[in-house]
Amino acid sequence: MKEKEAGAERGKPATYTGDKKARMAAKTNKKWVRLATVLAYVLSVSLAAIVLAVYYSLIWQPVRGSGGSSSPGAAATPAQLRAAPAGPTAGPPPAPPRTGPGPGPGATAPPAASPPPAAGSGPGAGSP
């Protein structure tokens, strides 16, 4: 008869104390909350991307700049793009500063200072 009772015990699901049940339920809830937040994030980002794609492909009309005027917010026309020189126009980049004593080989003289303005010329000068 003891064997029969032992066999009946094996078929039963495990019983847990109240504390262990609460921990297992909290862990299960935590997994579902994490999964739900990840799915909500992915869906919201995807929806935003779809809305932007539809807007820019079907609704948005770019504003073209007028004639020769080019304001900072206006788009450049193809003619303006072709007329613009490619690359920097200021010439070669400045040489890095030198370190060490004295000028090295190939040093050039510093540019001459401009003469001071003549008396009676410049802003504010004029007859009283």
Short mmCIF file of C-alpha atoms in Angstrom, two decimals:
data_model
loop_
_atom_site.label_atom_id
_atom_site.label_comp_id
_atom_site.label_asym_id
_atom_site.label_seq_id
_atom_site.Cartn_x
_atom_site.Cartn_y
_atom_site.Cartn_z
CA MET A 1 0.00 0.00 0.00
CA LYS A 2 2.93 2.31 0.59
CA GLU A 3 4.06 1.81 -3.00
CA LYS A 4 0.69 2.87 -4.29
CA GLU A 5 0.80 6.10 -2.28
CA ALA A 6 4.35 6.86 -3.48
CA GLY A 7 3.22 6.42 -7.11
CA ALA A 8 0.32 8.77 -6.56
CA GLU A 9 2.73 11.37 -5.21
CA ARG A 10 4.84 11.25 -8.36
CA GLY A 11 1.94 12.13 -10.63
CA LYS A 12 1.07 15.27 -8.69
CA PRO A 13 2.54 18.61 -9.64
CA ALA A 14 5.06 20.06 -7.27
CA THR A 15 3.68 22.17 -4.49
CA TYR A 16 5.45 25.36 -3.49
CA THR A 17 5.28 27.55 -0.47
CA GLY A 18 3.54 30.90 -0.78
CA ASP A 19 6.84 32.79 -0.92
CA LYS A 20 8.22 30.71 -3.78
CA LYS A 21 4.95 30.98 -5.71
CA ALA A 22 5.05 34.75 -5.39
CA ARG A 23 8.65 34.91 -6.63
CA MET A 24 7.90 32.70 -9.63
CA ALA A 25 4.81 34.78 -10.51
CA ALA A 26 6.83 38.01 -10.22
CA LYS A 27 9.54 36.61 -12.49
CA THR A 28 6.96 35.58 -15.10
CA ASN A 29 5.31 39.00 -14.92
CA LYS A 30 8.70 40.69 -15.25
CA LYS A 31 9.43 38.76 -18.46
CA TRP A 32 6.07 39.73 -19.97
CA VAL A 33 6.57 43.39 -19.06
CA ARG A 34 10.03 43.40 -20.66
CA LEU A 35 8.73 41.71 -23.79
CA ALA A 36 5.79 44.11 -24.02
CA THR A 37 8.03 47.19 -23.68
CA VAL A 38 10.46 45.93 -26.32
CA LEU A 39 7.61 45.20 -28.73
CA ALA A 40 6.05 48.62 -28.07
CA TYR A 41 9.40 50.33 -28.74
CA VAL A 42 10.03 48.44 -31.99
CA LEU A 43 6.50 49.10 -33.23
CA SER A 44 6.63 52.82 -32.39
CA VAL A 45 9.99 53.33 -34.12
CA SER A 46 8.84 51.34 -37.16
CA LEU A 47 5.60 53.29 -37.34
CA ALA A 48 7.48 56.59 -37.21
CA ALA A 49 9.78 55.42 -40.01
CA ILE A 50 6.83 54.35 -42.15
CA VAL A 51 5.04 57.68 -41.61
CA LEU A 52 8.17 59.63 -42.60
CA ALA A 53 8.74 57.45 -45.67
CA VAL A 54 5.16 57.97 -46.85
CA TYR A 55 5.33 61.70 -46.19
CA TYR A 56 8.61 62.27 -48.04
CA SER A 57 7.74 60.00 -50.96
CA LEU A 58 4.12 61.03 -51.57
CA ILE A 59 3.34 64.38 -49.92
CA TRP A 60 6.44 66.57 -49.53
CA GLN A 61 7.24 68.97 -52.36
CA PRO A 62 10.69 70.62 -52.17
CA VAL A 63 10.78 74.41 -52.48
CA ARG A 64 12.96 75.67 -55.32
CA GLY A 65 14.98 78.87 -55.01
CA SER A 66 14.05 81.69 -57.40
CA GLY A 67 16.36 82.81 -60.23
CA GLY A 68 19.81 83.97 -59.11
CA SER A 69 18.99 84.79 -55.49
CA SER A 70 20.03 82.24 -52.99
CA SER A 71 18.73 82.62 -49.47
CA PRO A 72 20.14 80.44 -46.67
CA GLY A 73 16.98 78.33 -46.42
CA ALA A 74 16.37 77.88 -50.16
CA ALA A 75 17.55 74.88 -52.11
CA ALA A 76 20.17 75.50 -54.80
CA THR A 77 19.08 75.09 -58.40
CA PRO A 78 21.00 72.75 -60.71
CA ALA A 79 22.38 75.78 -62.58
CA GLN A 80 23.73 77.21 -59.33
CA LEU A 81 25.28 73.87 -58.46
CA ARG A 82 27.04 73.68 -61.83
CA ALA A 83 28.31 77.27 -61.54
CA ALA A 84 29.75 76.72 -58.05
CA PRO A 85 33.42 75.74 -58.07
CA ALA A 86 34.20 72.35 -56.63
CA GLY A 87 36.32 72.17 -53.52
CA PRO A 88 37.86 74.91 -51.41
CA THR A 89 38.61 78.21 -53.13
CA ALA A 90 40.89 79.78 -50.53
CA GLY A 91 44.04 78.04 -51.77
CA PRO A 92 46.25 75.59 -49.96
CA PRO A 93 45.73 75.08 -46.23
CA PRO A 94 48.01 77.05 -43.90
CA ALA A 95 51.19 75.39 -42.72
CA PRO A 96 51.24 74.07 -39.16
CA PRO A 97 53.00 76.27 -36.58
CA ARG A 98 56.69 75.64 -36.17
CA THR A 99 58.29 74.66 -32.96
CA GLY A 100 61.90 75.12 -32.01
CA PRO A 101 64.42 77.95 -32.15
CA GLY A 102 64.75 80.22 -35.16
CA PRO A 103 63.42 79.90 -38.69
CA GLY A 104 64.08 76.66 -40.47
CA PRO A 105 65.16 76.10 -44.06
CA GLY A 106 62.83 77.62 -46.61
CA ALA A 107 61.44 80.16 -44.13
CA THR A 108 59.94 83.28 -45.59
CA ALA A 109 59.98 86.77 -44.17
CA PRO A 110 56.86 87.88 -42.30
CA PRO A 111 54.55 90.17 -44.26
CA ALA A 112 55.30 93.89 -43.99
CA ALA A 113 53.03 95.93 -41.77
CA SER A 114 50.76 98.34 -43.57
CA PRO A 115 51.57 102.04 -43.09
CA PRO A 116 49.40 103.99 -40.66
CA PRO A 117 46.61 106.03 -42.24
CA ALA A 118 47.39 109.61 -43.15
CA ALA A 119 46.18 112.36 -40.85
CA GLY A 120 42.74 113.61 -41.78
CA SER A 121 41.68 110.41 -43.49
CA GLY A 122 39.60 107.52 -42.28
CA PRO A 123 36.24 107.32 -40.58
CA GLY A 124 35.08 110.41 -38.82
CA ALA A 125 37.43 112.66 -40.78
CA GLY A 126 35.93 115.51 -42.67
CA SER A 127 35.47 119.21 -42.68
CA PRO A 128 33.76 120.70 -39.59
#
